Every structure is written in C-alpha cells, then in structure tokens.
C-alpha cells in the first residue's frame, strides 16, 4: 500500500465525516443547548420575580395590618375624647344650674374641682397614649420603608 494514498483516503473520509457532522448533527445539538440556556435563564428570572412579589406581598400585608390596628385605636381614642368633652359640657351645665339653685358654693367648687382634675388626667393620659401610638406607628412604617429601599 501506498502511504500517500492511505493518507489521502483518510483525509477524504475525515472531511466527509466533518461535513456530515457539521450539516446534520451540529445544528440540532447547538439548538438544543440554546433552548436549554434560555429555559434556565427564564427560570432564574421567574424565581427572582417570585421573590420580589413575595416581599411586596409581605410589606403590603404588614402595612395593612398596622393600618387596621391604628385606625381602631384612633377611633377608640376619638370616641373617648368626644365622650369626655360631652361629660365636661354636662358638668359645666350642671354647675351653672347648681349655682342658680343657690347650693352651697363650697361643696360645688370642691366637687367640680375633683371632676375637672379627673377629666384633665384622663385627657392627659389619652393625649400621651395617642402620641405614643403615633410615634410607634411612624417608627414601624419608617423601618418598613427603609427595609424596602
């Protein structure tokens, strides 16, 4: 056998094999690899969107929860404040009526002072509670906002 003819035949067979692989095998293989890469990229993007959606849902749920409790507390405080104002008006009215009825002035002053002191303490307490709750809610909302940013 001739070494040049064998080498030439091997080169021809190699180029035919290379052409068959390049023409029929390589394009589907590259296509499958590209499809797999896009599926992986889409899956990672979907996971990131899911994480972001979960975080936003948690933030919305917490803010709604705090808002619900704050509105309840504020409504109770406002009702108590209006009740105290009504009670104060009634006391003033009864005080005027008692003065007109010429009851002993000393007894009236002492009882009214006591009631006014009670009302002042109650209003101070309600005012303090409102300030504390509003500061608490503002701090919690600021913490949530800073965590979100």
JSON list of C-alpha atoms in Angstrom, two decimals:
[
{"chain": "A", "resi": 1, "resn": "UNK", "atom": "CA", "xyz": [0.00, 0.00, 0.00]},
{"chain": "A", "resi": 2, "resn": "UNK", "atom": "CA", "xyz": [0.98, 3.46, -0.75]},
{"chain": "A", "resi": 3, "resn": "UNK", "atom": "CA", "xyz": [1.32, 5.78, 2.25]},
{"chain": "A", "resi": 4, "resn": "UNK", "atom": "CA", "xyz": [0.24, 8.82, 0.27]},
{"chain": "A", "resi": 5, "resn": "UNK", "atom": "CA", "xyz": [-2.93, 7.09, -0.99]},
{"chain": "A", "resi": 6, "resn": "UNK", "atom": "CA", "xyz": [-3.83, 5.95, 2.52]},
{"chain": "A", "resi": 7, "resn": "UNK", "atom": "CA", "xyz": [-3.22, 9.41, 3.91]},
{"chain": "A", "resi": 8, "resn": "UNK", "atom": "CA", "xyz": [-5.28, 10.94, 1.11]},
{"chain": "A", "resi": 9, "resn": "UNK", "atom": "CA", "xyz": [-8.14, 8.45, 1.72]},
{"chain": "A", "resi": 10, "resn": "UNK", "atom": "CA", "xyz": [-8.12, 9.22, 5.44]},
{"chain": "A", "resi": 11, "resn": "UNK", "atom": "CA", "xyz": [-8.25, 12.94, 4.68]},
{"chain": "A", "resi": 12, "resn": "UNK", "atom": "CA", "xyz": [-11.22, 12.42, 2.33]},
{"chain": "A", "resi": 13, "resn": "UNK", "atom": "CA", "xyz": [-13.05, 10.29, 4.91]},
{"chain": "A", "resi": 14, "resn": "UNK", "atom": "CA", "xyz": [-12.29, 12.87, 7.64]},
{"chain": "A", "resi": 15, "resn": "UNK", "atom": "CA", "xyz": [-13.66, 15.77, 5.57]},
{"chain": "A", "resi": 16, "resn": "UNK", "atom": "CA", "xyz": [-16.78, 13.75, 4.61]},
{"chain": "A", "resi": 17, "resn": "UNK", "atom": "CA", "xyz": [-17.35, 12.92, 8.30]},
{"chain": "A", "resi": 18, "resn": "UNK", "atom": "CA", "xyz": [-16.75, 16.56, 9.23]},
{"chain": "A", "resi": 19, "resn": "UNK", "atom": "CA", "xyz": [-19.24, 17.72, 6.59]},
{"chain": "A", "resi": 20, "resn": "UNK", "atom": "CA", "xyz": [-21.92, 15.20, 7.76]},
{"chain": "A", "resi": 21, "resn": "UNK", "atom": "CA", "xyz": [-21.45, 16.24, 11.39]},
{"chain": "A", "resi": 22, "resn": "UNK", "atom": "CA", "xyz": [-21.47, 19.96, 10.51]},
{"chain": "A", "resi": 23, "resn": "UNK", "atom": "CA", "xyz": [-24.51, 19.56, 8.26]},
{"chain": "A", "resi": 24, "resn": "UNK", "atom": "CA", "xyz": [-26.76, 17.13, 10.21]},
{"chain": "A", "resi": 25, "resn": "UNK", "atom": "CA", "xyz": [-25.55, 16.69, 13.82]},
{"chain": "A", "resi": 26, "resn": "UNK", "atom": "CA", "xyz": [-24.12, 20.01, 14.94]},
{"chain": "A", "resi": 27, "resn": "UNK", "atom": "CA", "xyz": [-27.14, 22.36, 14.27]},
{"chain": "A", "resi": 28, "resn": "UNK", "atom": "CA", "xyz": [-29.67, 20.32, 16.33]},
{"chain": "A", "resi": 29, "resn": "UNK", "atom": "CA", "xyz": [-27.12, 19.98, 19.13]},
{"chain": "A", "resi": 30, "resn": "UNK", "atom": "CA", "xyz": [-26.46, 23.73, 19.20]},
{"chain": "A", "resi": 31, "resn": "UNK", "atom": "CA", "xyz": [-30.21, 24.40, 19.01]},
{"chain": "A", "resi": 32, "resn": "UNK", "atom": "CA", "xyz": [-30.86, 22.11, 21.99]},
{"chain": "A", "resi": 33, "resn": "UNK", "atom": "CA", "xyz": [-28.11, 23.81, 24.01]},
{"chain": "A", "resi": 34, "resn": "UNK", "atom": "CA", "xyz": [-29.51, 27.28, 23.21]},
{"chain": "A", "resi": 35, "resn": "UNK", "atom": "CA", "xyz": [-33.05, 26.21, 24.18]},
{"chain": "A", "resi": 36, "resn": "UNK", "atom": "CA", "xyz": [-31.77, 24.82, 27.46]},
{"chain": "A", "resi": 37, "resn": "UNK", "atom": "CA", "xyz": [-29.88, 28.04, 28.18]},
{"chain": "A", "resi": 38, "resn": "UNK", "atom": "CA", "xyz": [-32.99, 30.15, 27.55]},
{"chain": "A", "resi": 39, "resn": "UNK", "atom": "CA", "xyz": [-35.10, 27.86, 29.78]},
{"chain": "A", "resi": 40, "resn": "UNK", "atom": "CA", "xyz": [-32.58, 28.18, 32.60]},
{"chain": "A", "resi": 41, "resn": "UNK", "atom": "CA", "xyz": [-32.44, 31.98, 32.19]},
{"chain": "A", "resi": 42, "resn": "UNK", "atom": "CA", "xyz": [-36.26, 32.20, 32.18]},
{"chain": "A", "resi": 43, "resn": "UNK", "atom": "CA", "xyz": [-36.44, 30.02, 35.29]},
{"chain": "A", "resi": 44, "resn": "UNK", "atom": "CA", "xyz": [-33.95, 32.21, 37.14]},
{"chain": "A", "resi": 45, "resn": "UNK", "atom": "CA", "xyz": [-35.83, 35.36, 36.13]},
{"chain": "A", "resi": 46, "resn": "UNK", "atom": "CA", "xyz": [-39.12, 33.84, 37.26]},
{"chain": "A", "resi": 47, "resn": "UNK", "atom": "CA", "xyz": [-37.56, 32.92, 40.62]},
{"chain": "A", "resi": 48, "resn": "UNK", "atom": "CA", "xyz": [-36.34, 36.49, 41.10]},
{"chain": "A", "resi": 49, "resn": "UNK", "atom": "CA", "xyz": [-39.78, 37.88, 40.19]},
{"chain": "A", "resi": 50, "resn": "UNK", "atom": "CA", "xyz": [-41.35, 35.44, 42.65]},
{"chain": "A", "resi": 51, "resn": "UNK", "atom": "CA", "xyz": [-39.03, 36.61, 45.43]},
{"chain": "A", "resi": 52, "resn": "UNK", "atom": "CA", "xyz": [-39.81, 40.24, 44.67]},
{"chain": "A", "resi": 53, "resn": "UNK", "atom": "CA", "xyz": [-43.56, 39.53, 44.59]},
{"chain": "A", "resi": 54, "resn": "UNK", "atom": "CA", "xyz": [-43.35, 37.71, 47.91]},
{"chain": "A", "resi": 55, "resn": "UNK", "atom": "CA", "xyz": [-41.50, 40.61, 49.54]},
{"chain": "A", "resi": 56, "resn": "UNK", "atom": "CA", "xyz": [-44.00, 43.16, 48.23]},
{"chain": "A", "resi": 57, "resn": "UNK", "atom": "CA", "xyz": [-46.91, 40.99, 49.42]},
{"chain": "A", "resi": 58, "resn": "UNK", "atom": "CA", "xyz": [-45.35, 40.76, 52.89]},
{"chain": "A", "resi": 59, "resn": "UNK", "atom": "CA", "xyz": [-44.89, 44.55, 53.01]},
{"chain": "A", "resi": 60, "resn": "UNK", "atom": "CA", "xyz": [-48.47, 45.17, 51.91]},
{"chain": "A", "resi": 61, "resn": "UNK", "atom": "CA", "xyz": [-49.83, 42.70, 54.45]},
{"chain": "A", "resi": 62, "resn": "UNK", "atom": "CA", "xyz": [-47.84, 44.27, 57.30]},
{"chain": "A", "resi": 63, "resn": "UNK", "atom": "CA", "xyz": [-48.79, 47.81, 56.37]},
{"chain": "A", "resi": 64, "resn": "UNK", "atom": "CA", "xyz": [-52.48, 46.84, 56.12]},
{"chain": "A", "resi": 65, "resn": "UNK", "atom": "CA", "xyz": [-52.22, 45.08, 59.48]},
{"chain": "A", "resi": 66, "resn": "UNK", "atom": "CA", "xyz": [-50.69, 48.16, 61.15]},
{"chain": "A", "resi": 67, "resn": "UNK", "atom": "CA", "xyz": [-53.16, 50.50, 59.46]},
{"chain": "A", "resi": 68, "resn": "UNK", "atom": "CA", "xyz": [-56.09, 48.40, 60.68]},
{"chain": "A", "resi": 69, "resn": "UNK", "atom": "CA", "xyz": [-54.89, 48.50, 64.29]},
{"chain": "A", "resi": 70, "resn": "UNK", "atom": "CA", "xyz": [-54.00, 52.17, 64.17]},
{"chain": "A", "resi": 71, "resn": "UNK", "atom": "CA", "xyz": [-57.44, 53.09, 62.85]},
{"chain": "A", "resi": 72, "resn": "UNK", "atom": "CA", "xyz": [-59.08, 51.01, 65.58]},
{"chain": "A", "resi": 73, "resn": "UNK", "atom": "CA", "xyz": [-57.02, 52.65, 68.32]},
{"chain": "A", "resi": 74, "resn": "UNK", "atom": "CA", "xyz": [-57.59, 56.12, 66.91]},
{"chain": "A", "resi": 75, "resn": "UNK", "atom": "CA", "xyz": [-61.32, 55.58, 66.62]},
{"chain": "A", "resi": 76, "resn": "UNK", "atom": "CA", "xyz": [-61.48, 54.41, 70.25]},
{"chain": "A", "resi": 77, "resn": "UNK", "atom": "CA", "xyz": [-59.43, 57.40, 71.38]},
{"chain": "A", "resi": 78, "resn": "UNK", "atom": "CA", "xyz": [-61.60, 59.81, 69.43]},
{"chain": "A", "resi": 79, "resn": "UNK", "atom": "CA", "xyz": [-64.77, 58.29, 70.86]},
{"chain": "A", "resi": 80, "resn": "UNK", "atom": "CA", "xyz": [-63.37, 58.57, 74.40]},
{"chain": "A", "resi": 81, "resn": "UNK", "atom": "CA", "xyz": [-62.31, 62.14, 73.76]},
{"chain": "A", "resi": 82, "resn": "UNK", "atom": "CA", "xyz": [-65.76, 63.10, 72.47]},
{"chain": "A", "resi": 83, "resn": "UNK", "atom": "CA", "xyz": [-67.36, 61.34, 75.43]},
{"chain": "A", "resi": 84, "resn": "UNK", "atom": "CA", "xyz": [-65.13, 63.29, 77.80]},
{"chain": "A", "resi": 85, "resn": "UNK", "atom": "CA", "xyz": [-65.96, 66.55, 76.05]},
{"chain": "A", "resi": 86, "resn": "UNK", "atom": "CA", "xyz": [-69.67, 65.76, 76.35]},
{"chain": "A", "resi": 87, "resn": "UNK", "atom": "CA", "xyz": [-69.19, 64.93, 80.02]},
{"chain": "A", "resi": 88, "resn": "UNK", "atom": "CA", "xyz": [-67.33, 68.21, 80.51]},
{"chain": "A", "resi": 89, "resn": "UNK", "atom": "CA", "xyz": [-70.16, 70.16, 78.89]},
{"chain": "A", "resi": 90, "resn": "UNK", "atom": "CA", "xyz": [-72.69, 68.41, 81.11]},
{"chain": "A", "resi": 91, "resn": "UNK", "atom": "CA", "xyz": [-70.62, 69.23, 84.17]},
{"chain": "A", "resi": 92, "resn": "UNK", "atom": "CA", "xyz": [-70.45, 72.86, 83.19]},
{"chain": "A", "resi": 93, "resn": "UNK", "atom": "CA", "xyz": [-74.18, 72.93, 82.64]},
{"chain": "A", "resi": 94, "resn": "UNK", "atom": "CA", "xyz": [-74.91, 71.25, 85.96]},
{"chain": "A", "resi": 95, "resn": "UNK", "atom": "CA", "xyz": [-72.52, 73.61, 87.65]},
{"chain": "A", "resi": 96, "resn": "UNK", "atom": "CA", "xyz": [-74.38, 76.60, 86.27]},
{"chain": "A", "resi": 97, "resn": "UNK", "atom": "CA", "xyz": [-77.72, 75.08, 87.28]},
{"chain": "A", "resi": 98, "resn": "UNK", "atom": "CA", "xyz": [-76.46, 74.40, 90.78]},
{"chain": "A", "resi": 99, "resn": "UNK", "atom": "CA", "xyz": [-75.21, 77.94, 91.14]},
{"chain": "A", "resi": 100, "resn": "UNK", "atom": "CA", "xyz": [-78.58, 79.23, 90.12]},
{"chain": "A", "resi": 101, "resn": "UNK", "atom": "CA", "xyz": [-80.25, 76.96, 92.62]},
{"chain": "A", "resi": 102, "resn": "UNK", "atom": "CA", "xyz": [-78.10, 78.57, 95.33]},
{"chain": "A", "resi": 103, "resn": "UNK", "atom": "CA", "xyz": [-76.48, 75.40, 96.62]},
{"chain": "A", "resi": 104, "resn": "UNK", "atom": "CA", "xyz": [-73.59, 75.86, 98.96]},
{"chain": "A", "resi": 105, "resn": "UNK", "atom": "CA", "xyz": [-70.73, 77.24, 96.91]},
{"chain": "A", "resi": 106, "resn": "UNK", "atom": "CA", "xyz": [-68.04, 75.43, 98.79]},
{"chain": "A", "resi": 107, "resn": "UNK", "atom": "CA", "xyz": [-69.42, 71.97, 98.03]},
{"chain": "A", "resi": 108, "resn": "UNK", "atom": "CA", "xyz": [-69.82, 72.83, 94.37]},
{"chain": "A", "resi": 109, "resn": "UNK", "atom": "CA", "xyz": [-66.30, 74.09, 94.00]},
{"chain": "A", "resi": 110, "resn": "UNK", "atom": "CA", "xyz": [-64.81, 71.04, 95.65]},
{"chain": "A", "resi": 111, "resn": "UNK", "atom": "CA", "xyz": [-66.81, 68.53, 93.64]},
{"chain": "A", "resi": 112, "resn": "UNK", "atom": "CA", "xyz": [-66.25, 70.36, 90.37]},
{"chain": "A", "resi": 113, "resn": "UNK", "atom": "CA", "xyz": [-62.53, 70.71, 91.04]},
{"chain": "A", "resi": 114, "resn": "UNK", "atom": "CA", "xyz": [-62.32, 66.99, 91.63]},
{"chain": "A", "resi": 115, "resn": "UNK", "atom": "CA", "xyz": [-64.22, 66.21, 88.43]},
{"chain": "A", "resi": 116, "resn": "UNK", "atom": "CA", "xyz": [-62.18, 68.67, 86.39]},
{"chain": "A", "resi": 117, "resn": "UNK", "atom": "CA", "xyz": [-58.98, 67.17, 87.76]},
{"chain": "A", "resi": 118, "resn": "UNK", "atom": "CA", "xyz": [-60.18, 63.70, 86.81]},
{"chain": "A", "resi": 119, "resn": "UNK", "atom": "CA", "xyz": [-61.06, 64.88, 83.34]},
{"chain": "A", "resi": 120, "resn": "UNK", "atom": "CA", "xyz": [-57.70, 66.61, 82.93]},
{"chain": "A", "resi": 121, "resn": "UNK", "atom": "CA", "xyz": [-55.87, 63.47, 83.98]},
{"chain": "A", "resi": 122, "resn": "UNK", "atom": "CA", "xyz": [-57.94, 61.39, 81.57]},
{"chain": "A", "resi": 123, "resn": "UNK", "atom": "CA", "xyz": [-57.29, 63.82, 78.72]},
{"chain": "A", "resi": 124, "resn": "UNK", "atom": "CA", "xyz": [-53.56, 63.87, 79.52]},
{"chain": "A", "resi": 125, "resn": "UNK", "atom": "CA", "xyz": [-53.50, 60.09, 79.51]},
{"chain": "A", "resi": 126, "resn": "UNK", "atom": "CA", "xyz": [-55.36, 59.91, 76.21]},
{"chain": "A", "resi": 127, "resn": "UNK", "atom": "CA", "xyz": [-53.07, 62.54, 74.71]},
{"chain": "A", "resi": 128, "resn": "UNK", "atom": "CA", "xyz": [-49.99, 60.62, 75.88]},
{"chain": "A", "resi": 129, "resn": "UNK", "atom": "CA", "xyz": [-51.40, 57.35, 74.50]},
{"chain": "A", "resi": 130, "resn": "UNK", "atom": "CA", "xyz": [-52.14, 58.97, 71.15]},
{"chain": "A", "resi": 131, "resn": "UNK", "atom": "CA", "xyz": [-48.60, 60.38, 70.94]},
{"chain": "A", "resi": 132, "resn": "UNK", "atom": "CA", "xyz": [-47.01, 57.04, 71.83]},
{"chain": "A", "resi": 133, "resn": "UNK", "atom": "CA", "xyz": [-49.12, 55.12, 69.34]},
{"chain": "A", "resi": 134, "resn": "UNK", "atom": "CA", "xyz": [-48.49, 57.61, 66.58]},
{"chain": "A", "resi": 135, "resn": "UNK", "atom": "CA", "xyz": [-44.73, 57.52, 67.23]},
{"chain": "A", "resi": 136, "resn": "UNK", "atom": "CA", "xyz": [-44.82, 53.72, 67.31]},
{"chain": "A", "resi": 137, "resn": "UNK", "atom": "CA", "xyz": [-46.66, 53.56, 64.00]},
{"chain": "A", "resi": 138, "resn": "UNK", "atom": "CA", "xyz": [-44.37, 56.12, 62.37]},
{"chain": "A", "resi": 139, "resn": "UNK", "atom": "CA", "xyz": [-41.29, 54.21, 63.56]},
{"chain": "A", "resi": 140, "resn": "UNK", "atom": "CA", "xyz": [-42.66, 50.90, 62.29]},
{"chain": "A", "resi": 141, "resn": "UNK", "atom": "CA", "xyz": [-43.61, 52.39, 58.92]},
{"chain": "A", "resi": 142, "resn": "UNK", "atom": "CA", "xyz": [-40.19, 54.06, 58.61]},
{"chain": "A", "resi": 143, "resn": "UNK", "atom": "CA", "xyz": [-38.49, 50.75, 59.38]},
{"chain": "A", "resi": 144, "resn": "UNK", "atom": "CA", "xyz": [-40.53, 49.01, 56.70]},
{"chain": "A", "resi": 145, "resn": "UNK", "atom": "CA", "xyz": [-39.75, 51.76, 54.20]},
{"chain": "A", "resi": 146, "resn": "UNK", "atom": "CA", "xyz": [-36.01, 51.61, 54.93]},
{"chain": "A", "resi": 147, "resn": "UNK", "atom": "CA", "xyz": [-36.07, 47.82, 54.59]},
{"chain": "A", "resi": 148, "resn": "UNK", "atom": "CA", "xyz": [-37.88, 48.16, 51.28]},
{"chain": "A", "resi": 149, "resn": "UNK", "atom": "CA", "xyz": [-35.30, 50.62, 49.95]}
]
